[in-house]
Tab-separated table of C-alpha atoms and ligand atoms in Angstrom:
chain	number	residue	atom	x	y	z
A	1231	UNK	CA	0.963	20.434	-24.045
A	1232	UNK	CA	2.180	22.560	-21.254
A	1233	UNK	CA	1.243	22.662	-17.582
A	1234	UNK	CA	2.198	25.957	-15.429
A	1235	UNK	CA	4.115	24.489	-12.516
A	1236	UNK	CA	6.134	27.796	-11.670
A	1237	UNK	CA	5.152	27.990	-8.180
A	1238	UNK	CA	5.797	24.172	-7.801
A	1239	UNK	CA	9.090	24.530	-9.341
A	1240	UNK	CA	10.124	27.463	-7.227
A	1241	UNK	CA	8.848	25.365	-3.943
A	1242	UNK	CA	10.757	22.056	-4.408
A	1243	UNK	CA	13.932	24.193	-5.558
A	1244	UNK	CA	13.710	25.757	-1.604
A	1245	UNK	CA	12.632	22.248	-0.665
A	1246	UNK	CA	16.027	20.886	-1.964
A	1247	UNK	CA	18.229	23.018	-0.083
A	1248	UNK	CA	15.723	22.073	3.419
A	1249	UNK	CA	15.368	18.162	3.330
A	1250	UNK	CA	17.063	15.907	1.733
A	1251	UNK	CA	16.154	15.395	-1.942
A	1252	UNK	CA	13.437	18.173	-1.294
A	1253	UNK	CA	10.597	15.336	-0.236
A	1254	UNK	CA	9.567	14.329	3.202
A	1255	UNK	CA	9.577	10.503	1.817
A	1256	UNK	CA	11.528	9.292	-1.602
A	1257	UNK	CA	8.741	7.965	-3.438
A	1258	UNK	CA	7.169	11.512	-3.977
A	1259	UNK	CA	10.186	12.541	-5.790
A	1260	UNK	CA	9.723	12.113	-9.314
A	1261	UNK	CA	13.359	10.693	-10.267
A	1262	UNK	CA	12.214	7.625	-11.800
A	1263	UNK	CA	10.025	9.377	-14.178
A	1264	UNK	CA	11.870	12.929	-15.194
A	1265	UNK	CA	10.199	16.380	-14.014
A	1266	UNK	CA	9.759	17.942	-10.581
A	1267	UNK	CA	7.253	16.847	-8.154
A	1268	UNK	CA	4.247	18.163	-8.397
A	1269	UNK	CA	3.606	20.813	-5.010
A	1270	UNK	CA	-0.402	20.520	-3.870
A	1271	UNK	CA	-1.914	23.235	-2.352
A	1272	UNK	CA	-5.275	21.436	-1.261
A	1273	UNK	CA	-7.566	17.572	-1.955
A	1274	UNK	CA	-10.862	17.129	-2.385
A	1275	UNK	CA	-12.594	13.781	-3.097
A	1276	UNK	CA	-11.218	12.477	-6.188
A	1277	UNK	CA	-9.609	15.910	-7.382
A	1278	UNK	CA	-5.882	17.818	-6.254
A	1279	UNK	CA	-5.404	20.956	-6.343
A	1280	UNK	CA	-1.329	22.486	-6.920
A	1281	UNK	CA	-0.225	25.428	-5.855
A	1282	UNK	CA	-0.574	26.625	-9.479
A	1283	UNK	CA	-4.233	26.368	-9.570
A	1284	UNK	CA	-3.804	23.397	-12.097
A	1285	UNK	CA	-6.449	20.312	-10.799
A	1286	UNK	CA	-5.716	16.950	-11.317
A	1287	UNK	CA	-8.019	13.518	-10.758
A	1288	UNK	CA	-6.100	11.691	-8.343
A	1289	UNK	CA	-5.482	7.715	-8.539
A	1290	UNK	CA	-2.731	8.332	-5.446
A	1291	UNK	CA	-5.113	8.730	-2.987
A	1292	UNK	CA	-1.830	9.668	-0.645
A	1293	UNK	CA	-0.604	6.283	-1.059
A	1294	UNK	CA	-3.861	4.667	-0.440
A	1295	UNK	CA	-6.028	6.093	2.640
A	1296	UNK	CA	-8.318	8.068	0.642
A	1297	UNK	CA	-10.591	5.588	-0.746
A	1298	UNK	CA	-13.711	7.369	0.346
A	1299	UNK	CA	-12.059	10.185	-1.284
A	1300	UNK	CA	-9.944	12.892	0.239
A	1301	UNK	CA	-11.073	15.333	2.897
A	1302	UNK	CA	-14.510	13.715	3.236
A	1303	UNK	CA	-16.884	16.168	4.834
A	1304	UNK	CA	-17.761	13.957	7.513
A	1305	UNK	CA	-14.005	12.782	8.385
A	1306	UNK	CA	-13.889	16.317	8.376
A	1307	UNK	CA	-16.611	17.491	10.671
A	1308	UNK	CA	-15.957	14.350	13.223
A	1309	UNK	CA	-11.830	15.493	13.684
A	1310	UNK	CA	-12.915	18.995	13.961
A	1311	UNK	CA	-15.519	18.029	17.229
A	1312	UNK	CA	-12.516	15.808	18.056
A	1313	UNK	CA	-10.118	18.419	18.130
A	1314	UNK	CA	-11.726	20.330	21.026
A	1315	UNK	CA	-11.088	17.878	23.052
A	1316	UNK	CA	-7.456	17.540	22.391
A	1317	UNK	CA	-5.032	16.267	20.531
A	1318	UNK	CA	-3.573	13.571	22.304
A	1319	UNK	CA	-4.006	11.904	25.719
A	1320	UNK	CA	-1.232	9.403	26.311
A	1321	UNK	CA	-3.232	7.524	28.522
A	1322	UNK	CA	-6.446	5.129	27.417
A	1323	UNK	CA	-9.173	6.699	25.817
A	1324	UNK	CA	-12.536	4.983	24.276
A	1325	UNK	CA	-11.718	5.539	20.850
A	1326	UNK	CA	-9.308	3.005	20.525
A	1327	UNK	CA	-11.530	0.703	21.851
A	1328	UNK	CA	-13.906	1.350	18.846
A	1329	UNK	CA	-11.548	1.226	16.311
A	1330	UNK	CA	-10.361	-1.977	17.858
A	1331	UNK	CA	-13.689	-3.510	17.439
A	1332	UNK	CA	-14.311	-2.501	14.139
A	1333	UNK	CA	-11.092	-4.050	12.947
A	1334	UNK	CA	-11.455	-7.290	15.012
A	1335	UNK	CA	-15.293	-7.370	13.510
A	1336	UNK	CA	-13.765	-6.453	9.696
A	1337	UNK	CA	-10.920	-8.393	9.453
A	1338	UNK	CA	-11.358	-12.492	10.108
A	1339	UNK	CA	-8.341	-13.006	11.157
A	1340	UNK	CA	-7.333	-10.729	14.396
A	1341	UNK	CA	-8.706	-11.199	17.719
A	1342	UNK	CA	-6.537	-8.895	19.629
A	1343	UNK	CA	-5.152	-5.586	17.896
A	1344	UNK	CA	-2.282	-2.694	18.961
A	1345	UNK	CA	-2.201	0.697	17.462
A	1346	UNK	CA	1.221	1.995	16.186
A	1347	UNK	CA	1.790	5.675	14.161
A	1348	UNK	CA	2.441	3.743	10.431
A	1349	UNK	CA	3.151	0.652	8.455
A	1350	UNK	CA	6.722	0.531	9.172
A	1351	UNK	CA	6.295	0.126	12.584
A	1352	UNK	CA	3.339	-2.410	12.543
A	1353	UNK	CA	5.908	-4.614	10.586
A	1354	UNK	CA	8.833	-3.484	12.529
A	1355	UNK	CA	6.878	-4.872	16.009
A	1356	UNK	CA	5.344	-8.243	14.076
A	1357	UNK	CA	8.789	-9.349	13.062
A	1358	UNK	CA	9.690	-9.250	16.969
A	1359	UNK	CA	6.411	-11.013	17.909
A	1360	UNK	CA	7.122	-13.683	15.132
A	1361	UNK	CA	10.352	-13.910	16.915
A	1362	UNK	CA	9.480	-13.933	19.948
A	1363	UNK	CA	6.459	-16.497	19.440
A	1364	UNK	CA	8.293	-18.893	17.766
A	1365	UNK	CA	11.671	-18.706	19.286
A	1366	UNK	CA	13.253	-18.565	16.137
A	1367	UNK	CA	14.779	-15.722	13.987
A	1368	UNK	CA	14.904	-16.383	10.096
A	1369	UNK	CA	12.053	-14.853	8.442
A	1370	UNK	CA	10.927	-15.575	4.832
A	1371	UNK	CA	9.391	-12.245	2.693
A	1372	UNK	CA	9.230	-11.640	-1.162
A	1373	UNK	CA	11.691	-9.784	-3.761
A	1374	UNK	CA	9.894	-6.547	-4.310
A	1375	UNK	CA	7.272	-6.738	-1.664
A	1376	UNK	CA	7.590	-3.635	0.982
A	1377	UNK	CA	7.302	-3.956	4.568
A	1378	UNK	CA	7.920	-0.084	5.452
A	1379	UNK	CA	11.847	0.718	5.845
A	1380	UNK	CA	13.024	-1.311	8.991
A	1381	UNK	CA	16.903	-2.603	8.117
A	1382	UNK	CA	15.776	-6.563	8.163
A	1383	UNK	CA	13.144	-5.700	5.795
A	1384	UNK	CA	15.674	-3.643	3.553
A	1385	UNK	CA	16.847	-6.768	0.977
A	1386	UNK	CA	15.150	-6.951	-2.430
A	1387	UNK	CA	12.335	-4.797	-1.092
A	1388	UNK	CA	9.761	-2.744	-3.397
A	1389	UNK	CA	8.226	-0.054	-3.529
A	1390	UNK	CA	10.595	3.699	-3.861
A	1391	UNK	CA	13.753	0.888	-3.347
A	1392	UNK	CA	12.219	-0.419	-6.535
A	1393	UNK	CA	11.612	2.264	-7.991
A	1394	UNK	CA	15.252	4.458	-7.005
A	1395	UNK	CA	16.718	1.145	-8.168
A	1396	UNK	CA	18.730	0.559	-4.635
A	1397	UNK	CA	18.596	-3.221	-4.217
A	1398	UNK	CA	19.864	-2.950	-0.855
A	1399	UNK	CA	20.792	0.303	1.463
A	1400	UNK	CA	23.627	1.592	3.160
A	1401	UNK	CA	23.937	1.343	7.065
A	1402	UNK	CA	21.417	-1.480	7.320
A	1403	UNK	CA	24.740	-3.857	9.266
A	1404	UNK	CA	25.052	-7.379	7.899
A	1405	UNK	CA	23.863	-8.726	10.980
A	1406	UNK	CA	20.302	-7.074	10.638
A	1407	UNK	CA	19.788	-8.525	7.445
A	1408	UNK	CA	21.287	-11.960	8.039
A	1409	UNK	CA	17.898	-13.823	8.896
A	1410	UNK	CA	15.979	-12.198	5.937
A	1411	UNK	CA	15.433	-15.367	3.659
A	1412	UNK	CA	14.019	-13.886	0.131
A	1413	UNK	CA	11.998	-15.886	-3.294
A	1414	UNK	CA	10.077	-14.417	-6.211
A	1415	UNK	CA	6.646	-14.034	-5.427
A	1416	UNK	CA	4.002	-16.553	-6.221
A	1417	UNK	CA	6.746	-18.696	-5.969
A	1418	UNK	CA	5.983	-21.814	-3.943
A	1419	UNK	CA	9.018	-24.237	-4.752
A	1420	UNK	CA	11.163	-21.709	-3.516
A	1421	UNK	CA	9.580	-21.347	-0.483
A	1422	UNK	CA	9.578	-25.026	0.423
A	1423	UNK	CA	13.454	-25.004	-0.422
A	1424	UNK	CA	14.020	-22.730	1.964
A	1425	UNK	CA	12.128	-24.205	4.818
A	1426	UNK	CA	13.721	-27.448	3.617
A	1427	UNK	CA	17.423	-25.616	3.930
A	1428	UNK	CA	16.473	-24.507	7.121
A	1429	UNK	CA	15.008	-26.453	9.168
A	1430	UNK	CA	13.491	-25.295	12.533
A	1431	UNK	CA	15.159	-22.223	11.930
A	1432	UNK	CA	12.308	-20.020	10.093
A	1433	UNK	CA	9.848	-18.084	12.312
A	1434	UNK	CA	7.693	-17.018	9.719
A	1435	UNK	CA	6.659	-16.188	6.093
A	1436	UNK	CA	5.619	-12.294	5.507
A	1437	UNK	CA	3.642	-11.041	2.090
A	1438	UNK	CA	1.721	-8.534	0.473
A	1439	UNK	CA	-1.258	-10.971	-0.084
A	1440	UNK	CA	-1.739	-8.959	-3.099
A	1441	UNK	CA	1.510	-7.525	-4.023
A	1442	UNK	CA	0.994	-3.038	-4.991
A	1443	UNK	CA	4.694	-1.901	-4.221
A	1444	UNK	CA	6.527	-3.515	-7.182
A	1445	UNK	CA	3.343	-2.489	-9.557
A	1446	UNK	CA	0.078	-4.551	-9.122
A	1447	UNK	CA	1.070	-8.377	-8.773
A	1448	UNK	CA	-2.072	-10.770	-7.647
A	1449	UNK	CA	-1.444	-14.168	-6.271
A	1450	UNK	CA	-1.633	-16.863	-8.375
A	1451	UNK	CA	-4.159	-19.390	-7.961
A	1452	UNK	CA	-3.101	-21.881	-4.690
A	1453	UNK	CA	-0.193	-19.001	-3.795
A	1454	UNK	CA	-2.114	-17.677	-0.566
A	1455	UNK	CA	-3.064	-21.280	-0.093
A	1456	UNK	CA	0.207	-23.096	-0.529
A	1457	UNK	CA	1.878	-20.767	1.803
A	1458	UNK	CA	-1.052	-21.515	4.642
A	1459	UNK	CA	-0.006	-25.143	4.589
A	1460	UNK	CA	3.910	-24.511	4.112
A	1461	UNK	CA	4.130	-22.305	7.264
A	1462	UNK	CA	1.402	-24.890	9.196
A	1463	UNK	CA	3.317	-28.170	8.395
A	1464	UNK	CA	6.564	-26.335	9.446
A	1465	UNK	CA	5.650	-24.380	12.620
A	1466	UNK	CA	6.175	-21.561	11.204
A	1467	UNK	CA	3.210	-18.007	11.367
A	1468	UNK	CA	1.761	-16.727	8.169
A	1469	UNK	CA	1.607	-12.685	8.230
A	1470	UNK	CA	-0.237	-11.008	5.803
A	1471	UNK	CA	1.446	-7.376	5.639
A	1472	UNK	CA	-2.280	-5.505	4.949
A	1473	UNK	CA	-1.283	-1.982	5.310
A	1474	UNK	CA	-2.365	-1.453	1.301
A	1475	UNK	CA	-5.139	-4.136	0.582
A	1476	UNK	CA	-6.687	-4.031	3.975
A	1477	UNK	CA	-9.595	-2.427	4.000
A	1478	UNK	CA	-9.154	-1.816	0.273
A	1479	UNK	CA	-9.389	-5.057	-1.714
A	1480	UNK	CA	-12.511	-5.874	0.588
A	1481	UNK	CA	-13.895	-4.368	3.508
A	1482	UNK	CA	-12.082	-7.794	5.472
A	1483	UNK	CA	-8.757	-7.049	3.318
A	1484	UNK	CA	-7.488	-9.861	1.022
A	1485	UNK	CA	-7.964	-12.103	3.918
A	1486	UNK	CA	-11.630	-12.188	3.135
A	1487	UNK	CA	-11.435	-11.638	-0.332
A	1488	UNK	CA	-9.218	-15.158	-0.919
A	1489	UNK	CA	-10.479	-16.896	2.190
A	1490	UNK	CA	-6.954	-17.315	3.944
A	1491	UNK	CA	-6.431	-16.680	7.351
A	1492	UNK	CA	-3.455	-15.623	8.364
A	1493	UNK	CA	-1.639	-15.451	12.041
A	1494	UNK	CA	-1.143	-11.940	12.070
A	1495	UNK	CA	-1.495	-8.862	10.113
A	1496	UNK	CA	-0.366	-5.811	9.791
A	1497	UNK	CA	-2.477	-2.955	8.554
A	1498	UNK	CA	-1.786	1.075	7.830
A	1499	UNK	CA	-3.027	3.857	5.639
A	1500	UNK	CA	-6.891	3.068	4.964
A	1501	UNK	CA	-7.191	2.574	8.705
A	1502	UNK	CA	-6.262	6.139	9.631
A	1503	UNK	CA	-7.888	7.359	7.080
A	1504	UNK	CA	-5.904	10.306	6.331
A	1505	UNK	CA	-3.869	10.429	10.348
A	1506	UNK	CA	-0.696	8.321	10.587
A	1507	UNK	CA	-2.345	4.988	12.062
A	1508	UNK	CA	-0.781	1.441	11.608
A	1509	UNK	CA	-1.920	-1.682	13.350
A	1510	UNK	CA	-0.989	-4.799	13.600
A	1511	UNK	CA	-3.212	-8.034	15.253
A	1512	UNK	CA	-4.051	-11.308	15.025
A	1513	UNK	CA	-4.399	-14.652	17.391
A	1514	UNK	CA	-5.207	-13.852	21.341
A	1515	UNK	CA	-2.032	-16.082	21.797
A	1516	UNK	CA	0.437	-14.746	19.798
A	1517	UNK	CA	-1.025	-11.099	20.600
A	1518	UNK	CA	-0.943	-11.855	24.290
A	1519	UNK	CA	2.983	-11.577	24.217
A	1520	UNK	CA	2.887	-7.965	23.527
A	1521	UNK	CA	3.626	-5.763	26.770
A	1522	UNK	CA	2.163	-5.026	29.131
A	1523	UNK	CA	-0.010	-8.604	28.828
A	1524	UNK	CA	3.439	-10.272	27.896
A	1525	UNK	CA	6.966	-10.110	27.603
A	1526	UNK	CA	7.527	-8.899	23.848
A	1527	UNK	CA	8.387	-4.754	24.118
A	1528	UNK	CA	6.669	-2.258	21.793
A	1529	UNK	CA	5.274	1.286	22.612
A	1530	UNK	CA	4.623	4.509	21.315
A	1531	UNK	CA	3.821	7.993	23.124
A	1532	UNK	CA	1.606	8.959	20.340
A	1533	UNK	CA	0.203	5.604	19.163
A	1534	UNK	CA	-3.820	5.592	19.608
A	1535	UNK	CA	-4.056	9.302	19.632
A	1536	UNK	CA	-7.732	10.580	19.588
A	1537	UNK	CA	-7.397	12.266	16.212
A	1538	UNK	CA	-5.939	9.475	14.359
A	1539	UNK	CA	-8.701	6.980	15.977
A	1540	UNK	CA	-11.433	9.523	14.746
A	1541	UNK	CA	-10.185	9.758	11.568
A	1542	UNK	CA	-10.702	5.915	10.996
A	1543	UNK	CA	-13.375	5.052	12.787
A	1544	UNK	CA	-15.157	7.046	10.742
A	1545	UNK	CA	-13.417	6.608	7.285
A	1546	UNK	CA	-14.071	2.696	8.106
A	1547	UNK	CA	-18.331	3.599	9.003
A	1548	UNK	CA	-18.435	5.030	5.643
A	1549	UNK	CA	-16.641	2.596	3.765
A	1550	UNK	CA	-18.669	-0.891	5.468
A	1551	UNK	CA	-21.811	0.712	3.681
A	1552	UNK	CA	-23.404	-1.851	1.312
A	1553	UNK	CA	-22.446	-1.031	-2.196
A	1554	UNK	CA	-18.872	0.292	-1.634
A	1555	UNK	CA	-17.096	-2.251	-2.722
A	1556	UNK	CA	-18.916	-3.075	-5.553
A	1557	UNK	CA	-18.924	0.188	-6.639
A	1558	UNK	CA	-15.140	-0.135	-6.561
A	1559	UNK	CA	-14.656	-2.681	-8.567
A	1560	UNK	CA	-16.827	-1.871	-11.127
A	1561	UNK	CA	-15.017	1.891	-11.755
A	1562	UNK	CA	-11.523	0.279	-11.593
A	1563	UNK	CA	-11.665	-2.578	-13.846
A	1564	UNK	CA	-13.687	-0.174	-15.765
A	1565	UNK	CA	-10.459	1.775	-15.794
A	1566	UNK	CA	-7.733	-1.393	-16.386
A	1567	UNK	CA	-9.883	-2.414	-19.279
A	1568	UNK	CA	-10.226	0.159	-20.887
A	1569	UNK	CA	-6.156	1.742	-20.537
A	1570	UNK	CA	-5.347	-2.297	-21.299
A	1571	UNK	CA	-7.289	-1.998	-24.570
A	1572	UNK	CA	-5.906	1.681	-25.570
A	1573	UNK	CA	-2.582	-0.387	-25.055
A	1574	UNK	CA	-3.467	-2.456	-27.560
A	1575	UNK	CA	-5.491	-0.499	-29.951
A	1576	UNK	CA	-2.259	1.985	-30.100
A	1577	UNK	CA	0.360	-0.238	-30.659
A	1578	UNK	CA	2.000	-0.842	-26.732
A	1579	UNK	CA	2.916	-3.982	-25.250
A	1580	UNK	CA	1.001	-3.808	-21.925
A	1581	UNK	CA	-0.293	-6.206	-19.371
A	1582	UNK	CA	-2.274	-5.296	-15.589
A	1583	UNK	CA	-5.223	-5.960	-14.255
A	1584	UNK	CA	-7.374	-4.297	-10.668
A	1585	UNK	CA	-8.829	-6.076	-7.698
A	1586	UNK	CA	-11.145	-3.838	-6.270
A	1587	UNK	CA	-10.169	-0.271	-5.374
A	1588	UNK	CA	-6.147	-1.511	-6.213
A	1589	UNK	CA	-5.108	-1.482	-10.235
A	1590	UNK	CA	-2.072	-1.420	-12.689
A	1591	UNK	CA	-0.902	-1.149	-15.635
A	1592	UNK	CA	2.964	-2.462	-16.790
A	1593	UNK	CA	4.687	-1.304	-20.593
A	1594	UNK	CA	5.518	-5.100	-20.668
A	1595	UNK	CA	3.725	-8.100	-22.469
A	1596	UNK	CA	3.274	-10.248	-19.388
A	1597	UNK	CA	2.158	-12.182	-17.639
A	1598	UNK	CA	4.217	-10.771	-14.549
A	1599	UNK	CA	3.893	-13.029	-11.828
A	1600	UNK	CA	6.876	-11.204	-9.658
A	1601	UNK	CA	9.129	-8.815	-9.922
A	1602	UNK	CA	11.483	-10.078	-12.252
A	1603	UNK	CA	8.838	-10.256	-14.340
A	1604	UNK	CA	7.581	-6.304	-13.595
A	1605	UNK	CA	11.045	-5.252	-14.215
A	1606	UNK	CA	11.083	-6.048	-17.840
A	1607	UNK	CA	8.890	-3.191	-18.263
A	1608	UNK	CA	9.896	-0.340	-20.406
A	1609	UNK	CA	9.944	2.294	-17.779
A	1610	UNK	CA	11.006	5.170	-19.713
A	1611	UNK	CA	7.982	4.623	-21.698
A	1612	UNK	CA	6.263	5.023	-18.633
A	1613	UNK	CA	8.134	8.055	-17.460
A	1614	UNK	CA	6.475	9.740	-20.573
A	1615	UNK	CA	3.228	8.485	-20.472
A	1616	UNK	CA	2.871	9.535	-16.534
A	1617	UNK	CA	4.386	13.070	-18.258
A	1618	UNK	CA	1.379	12.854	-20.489
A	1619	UNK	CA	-1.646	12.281	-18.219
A	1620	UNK	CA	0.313	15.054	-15.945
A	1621	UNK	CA	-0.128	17.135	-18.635
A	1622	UNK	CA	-3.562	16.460	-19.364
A	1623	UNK	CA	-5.089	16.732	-15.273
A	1624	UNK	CA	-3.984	13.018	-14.431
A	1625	UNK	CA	-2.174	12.452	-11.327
A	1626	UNK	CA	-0.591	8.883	-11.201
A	1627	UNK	CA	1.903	7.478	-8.888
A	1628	UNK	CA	5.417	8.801	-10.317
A	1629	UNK	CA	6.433	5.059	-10.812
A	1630	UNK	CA	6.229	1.848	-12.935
A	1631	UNK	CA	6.694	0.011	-9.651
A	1632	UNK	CA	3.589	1.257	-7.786
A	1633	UNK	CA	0.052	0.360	-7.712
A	1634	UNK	CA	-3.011	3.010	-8.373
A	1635	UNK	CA	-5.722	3.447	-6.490
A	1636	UNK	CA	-8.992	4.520	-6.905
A	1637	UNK	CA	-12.390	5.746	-4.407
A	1638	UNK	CA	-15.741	6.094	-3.771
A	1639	UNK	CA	-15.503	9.719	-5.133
A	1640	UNK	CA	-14.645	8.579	-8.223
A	1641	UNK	CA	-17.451	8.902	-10.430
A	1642	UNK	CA	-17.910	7.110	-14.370
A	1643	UNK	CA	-16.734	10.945	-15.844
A	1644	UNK	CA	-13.285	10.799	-14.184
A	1645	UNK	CA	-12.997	7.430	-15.276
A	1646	UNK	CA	-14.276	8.308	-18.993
A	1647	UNK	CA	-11.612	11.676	-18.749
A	1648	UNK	CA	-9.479	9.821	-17.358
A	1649	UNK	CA	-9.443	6.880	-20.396
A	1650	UNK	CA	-9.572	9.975	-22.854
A	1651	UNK	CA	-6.485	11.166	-21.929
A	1652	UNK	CA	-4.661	7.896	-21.806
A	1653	UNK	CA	-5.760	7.341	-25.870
A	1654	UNK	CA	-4.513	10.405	-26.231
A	1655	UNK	CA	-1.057	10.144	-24.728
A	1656	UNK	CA	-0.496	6.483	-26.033
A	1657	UNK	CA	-1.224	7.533	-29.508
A	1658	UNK	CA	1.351	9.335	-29.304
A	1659	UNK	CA	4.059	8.016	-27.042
B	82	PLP	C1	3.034	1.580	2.753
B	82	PLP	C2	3.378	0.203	3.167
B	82	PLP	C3	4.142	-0.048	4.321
B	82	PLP	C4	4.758	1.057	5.137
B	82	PLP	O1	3.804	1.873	5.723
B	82	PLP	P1	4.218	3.361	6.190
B	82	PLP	O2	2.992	3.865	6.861
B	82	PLP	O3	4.597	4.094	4.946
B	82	PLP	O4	5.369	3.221	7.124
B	82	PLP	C5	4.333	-1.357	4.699
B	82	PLP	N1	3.810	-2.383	3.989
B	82	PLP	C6	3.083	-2.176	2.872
B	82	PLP	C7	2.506	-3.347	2.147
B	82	PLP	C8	2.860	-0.887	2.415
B	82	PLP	O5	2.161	-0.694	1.294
């Protein structure tokens, strides 16, 4: 099969010569699974549209805030009477104040919340409020969990560092990185050692509570709960980095969905549903140290802008309907199971699974519990099945080491077309 990508292809070659690597962030590229990037032109619900005319169903979802599908009318209609009033204040305006009560009402953990512009800087600003809280500086986070691209975050991380196969990157000093303690996921042992090597010393424990950036990794049974009493008995916070399961594997994030409540949180994409929004929140008393209520420095000129708070306040009203969620699930294990059993009936070691709207699939027998475990998969198999479903009006994340996603405007057809395809390209991989 061929797709016509000519006007992509002549758009990324001009894009290589502008920016480096011809993408605007290096998980777009499509290095770890051959081709050229795929140029859109326009997104509707579940569909994508390239500058070639060629339309795709889309399990991207632009890296997870489109889960009530993209460019929903009424996200739409609300930025548009939003935009007439302007595009950004710098001062207080109301709108924060309702997205700030919708998350503090959604998500059991957070009491207090501050707005930031993406993920990177939600985690960026919790590590210093861990810090700061605690009065000590060794952190603890997980090989190939992400925490956006902040140099102490930068060792063993996932996500395009997964996926580009750079364990660690240039001009992130030594020093940055010197209080990053790392273990394998789901990996409670090594968790304890560390605390036990270093006592007093650890401020905190960071996770994905369910891991998308190394491929789909759920906790194991106790993980979430083992952690809660490792960072308790020690004095230590527990921060659930949300900014892909909140909002997404419940309305309350994975927080709700496992009953854990962390310290703090960090959240991103589904919360500016579409507009760069991150946030990060949790206890009044640990929040409390941010400035200008405490000592603890973080700002942002463009942080709580009008548009972005539109933008999620009302992708988060239509998401809380009754139904969503269950709708979710149903269409995306509906998907796992059936690409897990196409796996099988064609012949391909393959193991994955989907919690709510969050699913994946690895070319590896399993069971992957971390990423050691992901990495055994045979990603140039991948490479050609993502080639395949390409060719056949899939779009899936251009890497083994990413989760999909799926949303409301998904219907049972896409999902059917969607399964089609895959028997068709594994039959023949
Ligand atoms: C995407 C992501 C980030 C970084 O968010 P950006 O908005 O891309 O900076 C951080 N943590 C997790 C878990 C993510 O998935």
């Amino acid at each position: 099969m061929t797709l016509n990508t000519t006007k992509s292809q002549e758009i990324f070659a001009a894009a290589q010569n502008l920016m480096p690597g011809g993408v605007s962030s290096p998980v777009r590229a499509f290095k770890s699974v051959g081709g050229q990037p795929i140029v859109f032109d326009r997104v509707n619900g579940a569909y994508i549209w390239d500058v070639d005319g060629n339309k795709y169903i889309d399990y991207v979802g632009t890296w997870g805030p489109a889960i009530c599908g993209h460019a929903h009318p009424e996200v739409i209609s609300a930025l548009q009477a939003a935009l007439d009033k302007g595009t950004s204040f710098g001062a207080p305006c109301v709108l924060e104040n309702v997205l700030a009560e919708m998350v503090i009402d959604a998500v059991p953990s957070i009491e207090m919340v501050r707005f930031v512009n993406s993920g990177t800087e939600a985690c960026m600003a919790v590590l210093r409020l861990m810090r700061a809280f605690t009065g000590r500086e060794k952190v603890i986070k997980f090989e190939g969990c992400y925490h956006g691209h902040a140099d102490m975050f930068l060792v063993k991380a996932g996500s395009g560092v997964a996926t580009l196969g750079l364990p660690d990157s240039p001009g992130v000093p030594k020093s940055a990185t010197s209080g990053t303690l790392t273990a394998p996921y789901n990996d409670l042992e090594a968790v304890k050692a560390l605390f036990d090597q270093n006592p007093d010393e650890i401020a905190g424990v960071i996770l994905e509570p369910v891991v998308g950036n190394a491929g789909f990794i759920p906790p194991d049974a106790g993980f979430l709960e083992g952690l809660r009493e490792i960072t308790q008995e020690n004095g230590a916070l527990l921060v659930f980095d949300e900014v892909m399961t909140g909002f997404r594997i419940a309305y309350g994030g994975a927080q709700e969905k496992f009953g854990i409540t962390p310290d703090l949180t960090t959240m991103g994409k589904v919360i500016g549903g579409g507009l760069p929004v991150g946030a990060y929140g949790g206890r009044r008393d640990i929040m409390s140290m941010i400035a200008p209520a405490g000592p603890v420095y973080q700002a942002g000129t463009l942080s709580g802008n009008p548009l972005a708070m539109t933008a999620g306040i009302k992708t988060l009203e239509l998401l809380r309907k009754p139904g969503n969620f269950e709708y979710l699930e149903k269409i995306t294990k509906k998907l796992s199971d059936g690409l897990l059993k196409i796996a099988q009936e064609t012949g391909h070691q393959a193991c994955g699974g989907s919690i709510s709207a969050m699913f994946g699939l690895f070319f590896t027998a399993g069971p992957v519990h971390n990423y050691e475990d992901a990495k055994k998969s045979d990603t140039a198999k991948f490479g050609r099945f993502h080639r395949g479903m390409l060719e056949r009006g899939i779009y899936l994340a251009p890497s083994q080491f990413e989760a999909g996603f799926t949303s409301l405007s998904h219907t049972e057809e896409d999902i059917e077309a969607t399964l089609a395809a895959a028997r068709d390209v594994m039959s023949n991989l």
